[in-house]
Coordinates of C-alpha atoms and ligand atoms in Angstrom, one line a residue:
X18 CA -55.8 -52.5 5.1
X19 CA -58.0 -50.6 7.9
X20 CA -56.8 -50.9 11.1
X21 CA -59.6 -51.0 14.0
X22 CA -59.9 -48.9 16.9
X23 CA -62.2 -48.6 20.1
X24 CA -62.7 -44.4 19.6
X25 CA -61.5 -42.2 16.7
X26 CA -61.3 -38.7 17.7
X27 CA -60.8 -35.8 15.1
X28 CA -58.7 -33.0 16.3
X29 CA -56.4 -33.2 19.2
X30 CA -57.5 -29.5 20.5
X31 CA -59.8 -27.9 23.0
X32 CA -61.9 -30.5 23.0
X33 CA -60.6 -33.6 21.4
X34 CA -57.7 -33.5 24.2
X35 CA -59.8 -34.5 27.2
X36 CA -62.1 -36.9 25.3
X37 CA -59.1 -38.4 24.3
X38 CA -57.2 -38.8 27.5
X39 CA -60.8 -40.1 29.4
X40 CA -61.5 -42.6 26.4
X41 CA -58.4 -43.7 26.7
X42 CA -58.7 -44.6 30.5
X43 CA -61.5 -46.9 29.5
X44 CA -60.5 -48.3 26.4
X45 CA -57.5 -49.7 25.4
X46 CA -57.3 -48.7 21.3
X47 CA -57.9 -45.1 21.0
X48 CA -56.6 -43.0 18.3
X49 CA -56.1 -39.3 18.0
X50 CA -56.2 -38.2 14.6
X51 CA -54.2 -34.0 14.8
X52 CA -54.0 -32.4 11.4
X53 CA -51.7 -29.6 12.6
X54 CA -48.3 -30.4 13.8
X55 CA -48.9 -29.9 17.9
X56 CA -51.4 -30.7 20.0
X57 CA -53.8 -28.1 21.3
X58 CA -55.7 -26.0 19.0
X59 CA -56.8 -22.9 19.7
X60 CA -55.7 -23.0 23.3
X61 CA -52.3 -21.8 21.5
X62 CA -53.9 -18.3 20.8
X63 CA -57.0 -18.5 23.3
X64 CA -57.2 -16.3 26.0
X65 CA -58.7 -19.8 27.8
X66 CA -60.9 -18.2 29.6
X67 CA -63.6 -21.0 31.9
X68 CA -66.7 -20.6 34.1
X69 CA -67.6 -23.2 36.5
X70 CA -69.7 -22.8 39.8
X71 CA -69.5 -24.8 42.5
X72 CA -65.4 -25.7 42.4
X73 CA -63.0 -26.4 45.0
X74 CA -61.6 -23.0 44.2
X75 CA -64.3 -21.2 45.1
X76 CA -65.0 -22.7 48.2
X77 CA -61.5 -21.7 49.7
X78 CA -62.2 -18.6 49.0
X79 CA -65.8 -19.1 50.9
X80 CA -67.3 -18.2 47.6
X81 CA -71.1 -20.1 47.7
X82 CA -72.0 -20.9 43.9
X83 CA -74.2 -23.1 42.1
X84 CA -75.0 -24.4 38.8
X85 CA -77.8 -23.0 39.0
X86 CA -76.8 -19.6 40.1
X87 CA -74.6 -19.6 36.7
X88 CA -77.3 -21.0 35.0
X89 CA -79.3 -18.2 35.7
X90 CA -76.7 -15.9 34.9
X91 CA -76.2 -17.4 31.6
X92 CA -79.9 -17.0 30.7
X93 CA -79.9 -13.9 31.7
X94 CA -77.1 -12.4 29.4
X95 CA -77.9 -14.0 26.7
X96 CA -81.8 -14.1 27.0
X97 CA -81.9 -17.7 26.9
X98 CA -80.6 -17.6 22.9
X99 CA -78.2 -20.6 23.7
X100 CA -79.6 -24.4 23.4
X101 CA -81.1 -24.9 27.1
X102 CA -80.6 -28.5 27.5
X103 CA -77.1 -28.1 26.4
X104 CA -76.6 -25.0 28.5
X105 CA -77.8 -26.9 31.4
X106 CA -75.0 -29.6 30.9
X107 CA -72.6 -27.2 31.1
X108 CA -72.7 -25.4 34.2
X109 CA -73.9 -28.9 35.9
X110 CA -70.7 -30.3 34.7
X111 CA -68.2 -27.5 34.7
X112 CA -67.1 -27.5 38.1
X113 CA -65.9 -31.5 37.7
X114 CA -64.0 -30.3 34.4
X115 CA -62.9 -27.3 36.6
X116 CA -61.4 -29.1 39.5
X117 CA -60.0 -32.0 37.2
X118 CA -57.3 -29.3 35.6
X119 CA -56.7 -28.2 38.9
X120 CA -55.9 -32.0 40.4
X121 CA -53.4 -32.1 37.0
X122 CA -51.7 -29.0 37.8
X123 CA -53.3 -26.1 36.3
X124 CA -52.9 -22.8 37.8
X125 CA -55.2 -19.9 37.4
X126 CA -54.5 -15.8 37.9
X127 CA -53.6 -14.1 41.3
X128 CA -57.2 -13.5 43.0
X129 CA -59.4 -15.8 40.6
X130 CA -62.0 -16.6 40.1
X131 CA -63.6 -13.1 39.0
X132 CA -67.0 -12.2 37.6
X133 CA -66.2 -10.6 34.3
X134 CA -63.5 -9.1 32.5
X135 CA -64.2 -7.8 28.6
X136 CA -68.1 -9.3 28.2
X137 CA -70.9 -9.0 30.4
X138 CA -69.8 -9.6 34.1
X139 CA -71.9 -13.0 36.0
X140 CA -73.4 -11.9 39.6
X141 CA -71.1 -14.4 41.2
X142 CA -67.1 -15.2 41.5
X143 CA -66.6 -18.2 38.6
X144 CA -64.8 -16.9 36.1
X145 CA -60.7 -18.0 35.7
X146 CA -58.1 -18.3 33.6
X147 CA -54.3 -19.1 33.8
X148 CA -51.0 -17.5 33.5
X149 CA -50.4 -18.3 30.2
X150 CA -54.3 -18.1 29.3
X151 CA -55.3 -21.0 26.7
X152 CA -51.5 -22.1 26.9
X153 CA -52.1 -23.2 30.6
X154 CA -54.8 -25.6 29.7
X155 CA -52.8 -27.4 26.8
X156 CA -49.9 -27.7 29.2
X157 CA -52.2 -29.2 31.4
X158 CA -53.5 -31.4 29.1
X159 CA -50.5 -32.5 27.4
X160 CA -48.8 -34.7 30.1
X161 CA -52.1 -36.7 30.4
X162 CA -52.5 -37.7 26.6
X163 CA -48.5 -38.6 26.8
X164 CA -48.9 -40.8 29.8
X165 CA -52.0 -42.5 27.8
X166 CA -49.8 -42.3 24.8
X167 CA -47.3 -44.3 27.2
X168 CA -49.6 -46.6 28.7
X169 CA -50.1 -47.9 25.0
X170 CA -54.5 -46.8 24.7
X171 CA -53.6 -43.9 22.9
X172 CA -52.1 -43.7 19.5
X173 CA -51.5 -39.8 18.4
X174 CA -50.9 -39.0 14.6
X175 CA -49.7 -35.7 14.1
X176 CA -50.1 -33.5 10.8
X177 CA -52.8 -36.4 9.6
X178 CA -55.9 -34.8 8.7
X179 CA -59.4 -36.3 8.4
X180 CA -60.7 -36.1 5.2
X181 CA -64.0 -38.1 5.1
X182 CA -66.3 -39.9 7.4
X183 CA -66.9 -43.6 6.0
X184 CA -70.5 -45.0 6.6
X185 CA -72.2 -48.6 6.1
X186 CA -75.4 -48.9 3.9
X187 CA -77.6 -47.4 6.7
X188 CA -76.2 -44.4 7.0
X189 CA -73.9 -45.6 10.0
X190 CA -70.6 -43.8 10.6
X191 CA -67.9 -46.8 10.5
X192 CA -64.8 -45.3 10.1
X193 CA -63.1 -42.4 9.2
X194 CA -60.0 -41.8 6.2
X195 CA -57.2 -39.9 6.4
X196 CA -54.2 -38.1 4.7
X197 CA -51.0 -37.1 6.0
X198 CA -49.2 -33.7 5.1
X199 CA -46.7 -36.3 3.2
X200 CA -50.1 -37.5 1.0
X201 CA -50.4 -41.4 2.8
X202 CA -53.7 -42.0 3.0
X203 CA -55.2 -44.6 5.2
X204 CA -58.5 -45.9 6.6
X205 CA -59.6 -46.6 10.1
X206 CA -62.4 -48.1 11.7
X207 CA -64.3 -47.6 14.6
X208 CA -67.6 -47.8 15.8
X209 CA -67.3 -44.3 18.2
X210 CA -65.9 -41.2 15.7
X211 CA -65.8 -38.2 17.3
X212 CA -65.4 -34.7 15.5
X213 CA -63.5 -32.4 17.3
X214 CA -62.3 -30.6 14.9
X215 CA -62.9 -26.9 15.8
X216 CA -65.3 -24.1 13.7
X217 CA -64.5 -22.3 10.7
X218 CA -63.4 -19.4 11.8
X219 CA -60.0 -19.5 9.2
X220 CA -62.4 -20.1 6.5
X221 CA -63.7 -17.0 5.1
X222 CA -66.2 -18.7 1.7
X223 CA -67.7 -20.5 5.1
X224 CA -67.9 -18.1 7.2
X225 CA -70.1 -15.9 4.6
X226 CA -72.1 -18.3 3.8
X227 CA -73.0 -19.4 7.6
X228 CA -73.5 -16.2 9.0
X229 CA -73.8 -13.8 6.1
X230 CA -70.6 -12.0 7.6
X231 CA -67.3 -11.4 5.5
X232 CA -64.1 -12.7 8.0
X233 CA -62.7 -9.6 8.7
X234 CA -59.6 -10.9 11.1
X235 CA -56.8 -13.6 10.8
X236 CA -57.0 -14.6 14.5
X237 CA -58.2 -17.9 14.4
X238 CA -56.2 -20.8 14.2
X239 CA -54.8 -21.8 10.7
X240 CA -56.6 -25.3 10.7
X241 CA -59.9 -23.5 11.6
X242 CA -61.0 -24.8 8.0
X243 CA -64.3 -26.2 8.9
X244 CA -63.5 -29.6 7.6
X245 CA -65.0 -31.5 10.5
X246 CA -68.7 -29.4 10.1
X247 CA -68.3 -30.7 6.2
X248 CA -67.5 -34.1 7.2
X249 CA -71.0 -34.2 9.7
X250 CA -73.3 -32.5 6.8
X251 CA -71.7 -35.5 4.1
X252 CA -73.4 -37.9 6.4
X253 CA -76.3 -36.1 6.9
X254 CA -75.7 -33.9 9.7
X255 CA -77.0 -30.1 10.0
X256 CA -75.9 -26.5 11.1
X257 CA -77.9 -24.1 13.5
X258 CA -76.3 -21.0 15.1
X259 CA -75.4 -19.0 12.2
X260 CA -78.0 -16.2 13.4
X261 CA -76.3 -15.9 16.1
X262 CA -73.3 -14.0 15.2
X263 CA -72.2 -11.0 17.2
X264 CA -69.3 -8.8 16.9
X265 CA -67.2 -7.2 19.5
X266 CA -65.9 -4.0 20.3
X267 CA -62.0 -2.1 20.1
X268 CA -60.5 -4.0 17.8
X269 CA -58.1 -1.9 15.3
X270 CA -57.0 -4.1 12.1
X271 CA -54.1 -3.8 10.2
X272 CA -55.8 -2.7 7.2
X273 CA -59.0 -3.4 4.8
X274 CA -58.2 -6.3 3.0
X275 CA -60.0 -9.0 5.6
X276 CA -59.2 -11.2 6.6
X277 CA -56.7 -8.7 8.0
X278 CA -54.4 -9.6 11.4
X279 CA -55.4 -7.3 14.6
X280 CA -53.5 -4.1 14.9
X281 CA -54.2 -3.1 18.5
X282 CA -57.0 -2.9 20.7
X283 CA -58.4 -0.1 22.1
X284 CA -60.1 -0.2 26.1
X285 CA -63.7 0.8 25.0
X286 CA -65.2 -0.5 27.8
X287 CA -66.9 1.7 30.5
X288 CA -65.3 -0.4 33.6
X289 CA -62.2 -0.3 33.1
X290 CA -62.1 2.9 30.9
X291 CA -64.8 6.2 30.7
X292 CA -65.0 7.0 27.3
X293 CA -63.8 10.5 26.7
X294 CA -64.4 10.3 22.8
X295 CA -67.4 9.8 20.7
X296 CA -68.0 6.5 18.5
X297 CA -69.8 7.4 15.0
X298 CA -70.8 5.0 12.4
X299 CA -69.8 5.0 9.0
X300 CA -72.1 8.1 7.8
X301 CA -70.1 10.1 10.6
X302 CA -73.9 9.5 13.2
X303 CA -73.5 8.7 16.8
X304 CA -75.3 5.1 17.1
X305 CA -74.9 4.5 21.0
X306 CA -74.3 5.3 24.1
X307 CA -70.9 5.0 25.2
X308 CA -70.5 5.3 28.6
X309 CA -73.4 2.2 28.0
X310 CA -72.7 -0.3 31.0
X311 CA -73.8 -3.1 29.1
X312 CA -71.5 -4.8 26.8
X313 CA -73.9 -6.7 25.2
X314 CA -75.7 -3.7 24.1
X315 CA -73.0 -1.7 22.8
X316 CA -71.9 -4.9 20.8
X317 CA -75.6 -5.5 19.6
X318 CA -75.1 -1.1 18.8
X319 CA -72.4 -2.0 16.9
X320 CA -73.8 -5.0 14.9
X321 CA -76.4 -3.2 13.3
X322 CA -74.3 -0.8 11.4
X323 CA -72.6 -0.8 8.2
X324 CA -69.9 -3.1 8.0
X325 CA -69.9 -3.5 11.5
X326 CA -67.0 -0.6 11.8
X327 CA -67.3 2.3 13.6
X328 CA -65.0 5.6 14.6
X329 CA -63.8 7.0 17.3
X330 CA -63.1 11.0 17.1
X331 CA -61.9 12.9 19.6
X332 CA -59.7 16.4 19.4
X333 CA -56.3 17.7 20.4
X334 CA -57.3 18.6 24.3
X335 CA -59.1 14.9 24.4
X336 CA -55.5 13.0 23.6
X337 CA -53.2 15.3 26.2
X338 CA -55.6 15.3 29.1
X339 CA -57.8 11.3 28.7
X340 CA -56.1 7.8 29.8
X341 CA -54.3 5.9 27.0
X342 CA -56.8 4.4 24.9
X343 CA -54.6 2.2 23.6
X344 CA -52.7 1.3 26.8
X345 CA -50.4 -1.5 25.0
X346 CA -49.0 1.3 22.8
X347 CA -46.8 4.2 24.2
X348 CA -47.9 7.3 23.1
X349 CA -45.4 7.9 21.0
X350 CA -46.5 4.9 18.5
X351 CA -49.9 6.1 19.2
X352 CA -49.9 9.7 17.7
X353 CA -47.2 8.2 15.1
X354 CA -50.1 6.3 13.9
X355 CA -52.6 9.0 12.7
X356 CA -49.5 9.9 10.2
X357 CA -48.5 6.6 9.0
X358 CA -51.3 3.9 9.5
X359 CA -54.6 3.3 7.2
X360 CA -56.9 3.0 10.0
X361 CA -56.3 6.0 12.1
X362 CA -56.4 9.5 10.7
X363 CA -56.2 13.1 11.9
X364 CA -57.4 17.0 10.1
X365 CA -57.3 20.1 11.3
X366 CA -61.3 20.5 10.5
X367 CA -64.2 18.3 11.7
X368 CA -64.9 18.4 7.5
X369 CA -61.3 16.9 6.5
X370 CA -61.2 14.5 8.9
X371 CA -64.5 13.5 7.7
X372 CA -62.9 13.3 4.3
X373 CA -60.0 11.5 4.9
X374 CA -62.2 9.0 6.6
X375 CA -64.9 8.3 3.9
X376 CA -67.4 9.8 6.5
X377 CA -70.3 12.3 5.6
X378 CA -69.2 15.9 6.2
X379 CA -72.5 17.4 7.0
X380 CA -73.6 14.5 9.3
X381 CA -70.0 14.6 11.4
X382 CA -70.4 18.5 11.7
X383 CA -74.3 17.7 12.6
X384 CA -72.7 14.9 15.0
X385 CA -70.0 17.2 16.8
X386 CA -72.0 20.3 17.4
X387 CA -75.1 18.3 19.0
X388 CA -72.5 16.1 21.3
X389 CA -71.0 19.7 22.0
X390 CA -74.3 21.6 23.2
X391 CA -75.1 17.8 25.0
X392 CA -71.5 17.9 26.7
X393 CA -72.5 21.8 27.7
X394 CA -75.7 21.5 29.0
X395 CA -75.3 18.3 30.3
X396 CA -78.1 16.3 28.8
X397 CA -77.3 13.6 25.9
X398 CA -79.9 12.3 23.5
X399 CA -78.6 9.4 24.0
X400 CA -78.1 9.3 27.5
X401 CA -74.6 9.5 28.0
X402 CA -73.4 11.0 31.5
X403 CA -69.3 10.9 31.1
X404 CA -68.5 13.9 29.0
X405 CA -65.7 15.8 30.3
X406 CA -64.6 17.7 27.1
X407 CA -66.1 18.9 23.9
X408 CA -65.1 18.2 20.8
X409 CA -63.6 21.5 19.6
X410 CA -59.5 21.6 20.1
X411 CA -58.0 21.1 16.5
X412 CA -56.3 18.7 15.5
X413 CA -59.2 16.1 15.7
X414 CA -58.3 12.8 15.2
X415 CA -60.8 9.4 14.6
X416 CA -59.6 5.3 14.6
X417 CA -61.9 3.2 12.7
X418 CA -62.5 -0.1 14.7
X419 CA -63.5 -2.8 13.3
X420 CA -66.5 -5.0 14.8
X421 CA -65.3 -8.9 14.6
X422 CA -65.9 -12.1 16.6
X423 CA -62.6 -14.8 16.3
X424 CA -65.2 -18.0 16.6
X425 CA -67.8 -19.6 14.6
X426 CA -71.1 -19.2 15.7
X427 CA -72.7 -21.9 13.4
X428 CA -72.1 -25.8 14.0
X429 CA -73.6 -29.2 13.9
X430 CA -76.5 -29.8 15.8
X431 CA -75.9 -32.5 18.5
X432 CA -77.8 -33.5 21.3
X433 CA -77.0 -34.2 25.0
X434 CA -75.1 -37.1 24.7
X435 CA -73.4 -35.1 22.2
X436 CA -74.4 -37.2 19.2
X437 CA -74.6 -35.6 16.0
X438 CA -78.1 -35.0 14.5
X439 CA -79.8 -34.7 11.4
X440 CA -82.2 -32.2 10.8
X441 CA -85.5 -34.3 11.6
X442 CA -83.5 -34.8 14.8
X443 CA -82.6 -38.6 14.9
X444 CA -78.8 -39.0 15.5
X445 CA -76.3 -40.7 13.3
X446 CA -75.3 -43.8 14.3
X447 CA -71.6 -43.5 16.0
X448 CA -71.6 -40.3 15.5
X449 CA -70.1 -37.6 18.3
X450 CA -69.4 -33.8 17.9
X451 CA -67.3 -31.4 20.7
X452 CA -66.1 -28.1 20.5
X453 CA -66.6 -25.4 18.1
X454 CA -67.8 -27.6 15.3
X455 CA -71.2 -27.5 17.0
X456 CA -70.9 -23.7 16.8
X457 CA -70.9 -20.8 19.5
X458 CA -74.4 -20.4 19.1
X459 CA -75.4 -23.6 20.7
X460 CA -73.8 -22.8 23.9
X461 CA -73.1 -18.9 24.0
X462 CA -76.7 -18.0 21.9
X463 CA -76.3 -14.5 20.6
X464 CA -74.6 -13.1 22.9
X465 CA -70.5 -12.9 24.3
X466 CA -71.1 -15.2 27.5
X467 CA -68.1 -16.0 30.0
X468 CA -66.0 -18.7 29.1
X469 CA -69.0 -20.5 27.0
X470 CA -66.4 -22.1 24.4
X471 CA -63.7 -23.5 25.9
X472 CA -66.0 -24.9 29.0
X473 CA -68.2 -26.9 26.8
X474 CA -65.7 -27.9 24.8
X475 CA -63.2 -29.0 27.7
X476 CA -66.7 -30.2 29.4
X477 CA -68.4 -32.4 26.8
X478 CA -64.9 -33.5 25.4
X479 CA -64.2 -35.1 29.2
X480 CA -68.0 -36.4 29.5
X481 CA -67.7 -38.0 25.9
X482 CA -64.6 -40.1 26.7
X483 CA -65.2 -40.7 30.3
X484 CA -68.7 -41.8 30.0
X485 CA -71.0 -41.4 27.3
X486 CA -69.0 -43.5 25.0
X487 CA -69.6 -47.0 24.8
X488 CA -66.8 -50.1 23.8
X489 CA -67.6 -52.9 24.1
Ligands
FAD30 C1 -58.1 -15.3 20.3 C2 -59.1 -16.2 20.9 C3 -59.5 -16.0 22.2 C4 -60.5 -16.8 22.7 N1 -60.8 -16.7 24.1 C5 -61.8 -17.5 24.6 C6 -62.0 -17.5 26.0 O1 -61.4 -16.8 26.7 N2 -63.0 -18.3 26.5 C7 -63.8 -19.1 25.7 O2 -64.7 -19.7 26.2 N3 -63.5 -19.1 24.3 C8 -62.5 -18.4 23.8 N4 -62.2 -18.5 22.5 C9 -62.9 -19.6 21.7 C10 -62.3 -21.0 22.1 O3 -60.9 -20.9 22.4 C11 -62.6 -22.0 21.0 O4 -63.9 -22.0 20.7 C12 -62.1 -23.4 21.4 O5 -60.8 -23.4 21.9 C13 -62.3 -24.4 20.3 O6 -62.0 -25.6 20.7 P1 -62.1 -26.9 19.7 O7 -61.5 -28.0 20.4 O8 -63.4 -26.9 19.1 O9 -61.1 -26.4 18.5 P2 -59.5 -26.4 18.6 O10 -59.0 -26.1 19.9 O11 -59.1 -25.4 17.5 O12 -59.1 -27.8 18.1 C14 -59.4 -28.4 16.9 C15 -58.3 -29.2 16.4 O13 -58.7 -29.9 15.2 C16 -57.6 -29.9 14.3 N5 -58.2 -30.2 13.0 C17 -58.9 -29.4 12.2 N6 -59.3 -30.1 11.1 C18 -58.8 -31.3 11.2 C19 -58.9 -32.5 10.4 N7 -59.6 -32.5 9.2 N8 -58.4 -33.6 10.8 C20 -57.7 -33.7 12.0 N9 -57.6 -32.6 12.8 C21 -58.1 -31.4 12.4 C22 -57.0 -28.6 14.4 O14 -55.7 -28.5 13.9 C23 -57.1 -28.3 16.0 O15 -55.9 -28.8 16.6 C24 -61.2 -17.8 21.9 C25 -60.8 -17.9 20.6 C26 -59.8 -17.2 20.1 C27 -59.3 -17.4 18.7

């Protein structure tokens, strides 16, 4: 027999959290349906990093902010790639989302907020995270769903997945079934369903077929499986974003057979590290600027060449005299690497290392002697200024780093009051979508932007239960 609830909500993580605990301060049957055995999602790996203008925070430290300062910021990163409407809700309703975890306990870094960190930096102070980065938030969280879980609204069940979305002869969502990990199956009613069941970003068959991209990293979390994104297109729901994938930059994976778990990363960023080395693609071709000062376009560099991979060479003189590049490795595991690990190699010629790393002699000897009459006279082609050294101390040694993004860029479409669409734009009846499952696109667009996951998802997940659903 189906039981009944006021609010069904798929995926106790990011996002299903705070529309769980807000629904369940209006309504007295809610039910959180967590396929995984904890509550929290990604927020267990996620570096949890949030944006929000106009917080309590920032006006101790007589920081003056508004949405749509950050607004404007947002546009202007990302050339206004994201969906506008939702953008808008966003940094209108960040700051409430933003000084709610605050009033629950949450606690953000030393100094905070800031204006950047690894993608392109806003023009104001409103960027924060916590000690234990995504970790912080879901130990925010967690007390509030158990005191709703207390005050008898709430009804968790852990390591139950979702399997289908039930719907009435009109194309209504009524209800959704599930399965636990011990194979009960069960069906449960309500007239407000929720997906919030993260993106796809564990799910490599989906991942190539949204964004035409293989999943070249293990990062996500395990139940990233895009189940909730199959559950909306069943009843007729449709996916937008997958064009606007992006990779980052400095990742070193373990080795070649993606998805492949991260290795170490490598400070390739100009602010907090000039880059003494060059970056070549995979023909052994410079294909950017380094010293670049915007992320955005190194990343943008980077996604338009082969396989998304580049290498960085440098020589002998280049690793005794430049900062750690990998500053979470000692140097002793760093120059044990180019002897014992697939991605990082070392020759006593520019044309072996170019060998041993599947690169085109002639090109990388092309490469090196142009960077080295550039580093000379002082005058790159492409307009590089740092270049202490030349290229010419044997050893010469190159990483291959891998270009990757740990999110799923695709999604449903929904609209402002979050309600999952189909593609001639009318929404399905009882139908709600937060988180990743509408895709990064939608709120990020094409391009990394400050904490423009987890703030709509913790954003739209608290506006969802605390008002835009309706019980009646
Ligand atoms: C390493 C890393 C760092 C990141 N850093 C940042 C950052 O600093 N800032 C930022 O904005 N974004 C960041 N992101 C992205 C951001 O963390 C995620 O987009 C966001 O946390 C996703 O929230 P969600 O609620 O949609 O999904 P999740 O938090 O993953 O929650 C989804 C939940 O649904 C459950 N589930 C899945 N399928 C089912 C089913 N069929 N039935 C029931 N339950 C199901 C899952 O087990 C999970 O608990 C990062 C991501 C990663 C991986």
């Amino acid at each position: 027999m189906a039981s009944t609830w006021d609010a069904i909500v798929i995926g106790g993580g990011t996002a299903g959290m705070p529309t769980a605990i807000f629904a369940a301060e209006r309504a007295k049957k809610v039910l959180l349906i967590e396929k995984y055995h904890v509550l929290g999602g990604t927020l267990d790996r996620s570096s949890g990093q949030i944006a929000a203008a106009g917080t309590k925070l920032q006006k101790q430290f007589g920081i003056e902010d508004t949405p749509d300062e950050h607004y404007q910021d947002i546009i202007r990163i990302n050339r206004g790639t994201s969906d506008l409407a939702l953008t808008r809700l966003v940094v209108d309703n960040a700051a409430v989302t933003f000084d709610w975890l605050m009033d629950s306990g949450y606690t953000v870094v030393k100094d905070h907020p800031v204006k950047g960190s690894g993608h392109e930096f806003f023009t104001k102070r409103r960027y924060y995270w916590g000690p234990e980065m995504g970790v912080t938030i879901a130990k925010t969280m967690q007390p509030l769903v158990d005191k709703a879980v207390a005050k008898g609204n709430l009804t968790v069940m852990l390591n139950t997945g979702a399997t289908e979305l039930m719907v009435d002869a009109k194309g209504a969502v009524i209800g959704v079934k599930t399965e636990t990990a011990a194979g009960e199956k069960a069906e449960h009613l309500s007239n407000n369903v929720v997906l919030a069941s993260g993106g796809f970003a564990s799910n490599p068959a989906m991942y190539m077929e949204h964004h035409g991209v293989p999943l070249y990293s293990d990062i996500a979390h395990p139940m990233a499986q895009g189940e909730g994104v199959k559950m909306g297109l069943a009843v007729g729901g449709y996916c937008r974003g997958g064009d606007k994938y992006l990779c980052t930059f400095g990742s070193v994976l373990r080795h070649r057979n993606f998805p492949a778990p991260l290795e170490v990363a490598l400070t390739l960023y100009p602010n907090m590290r000039m880059p003494w080395e060059i970056f070549v693609n995979s023909t052994g071709a410079r294909f950017v600027r380094e010293d670049h000062p915007s992320v955005d376009h190194r990343e943008k560099s980077l996604l338009a060449q082969p396989g998304h991979r580049h290498y960085v060479v440098f020589d002998q003189e280049i690793l005794d005299k430049a900062p750690p590049i990998a500053p979470t490795w000692t140097r002793e595991q760093f120059v044990k690497a180019f002897n014992t690990h697939p991605m990082f190699t070392s020759a006593s010629t520019i044309g072996e290392l170019a060998a041993k790393s599947g690169l085109d002699a002639v090109v990388m000897a092309k490469t090196i002697d142009s960077y080295n009459a550039a580093q000379a006279s002082g005058s790159d082609k492409l307009g590089r200024n740092h270049m202490p050294l030349p290229i010419a101390k044997p050893p010469y040694y190159a990483i291959a780093v891998q270009g990757f993004t740990v999110k799923s860029c695709s999604g449903l479409g929904i609209d402002t009051q979050m309600r999952v669409l189909r593609s001639d734009g009318s929404p399905i009846q009882n139908l709600y979508a937060v988180g990743e499952v509408i895709g990064g696109g939608n709120t990020s667009g094409d391009s990394f932007v400050n904490g423009m996951m987890v703030t709509p998802a913790l954003t739209f997940g608290r506006m969802l239960g605390q008002s835009i659903l309706k019980f009646s």
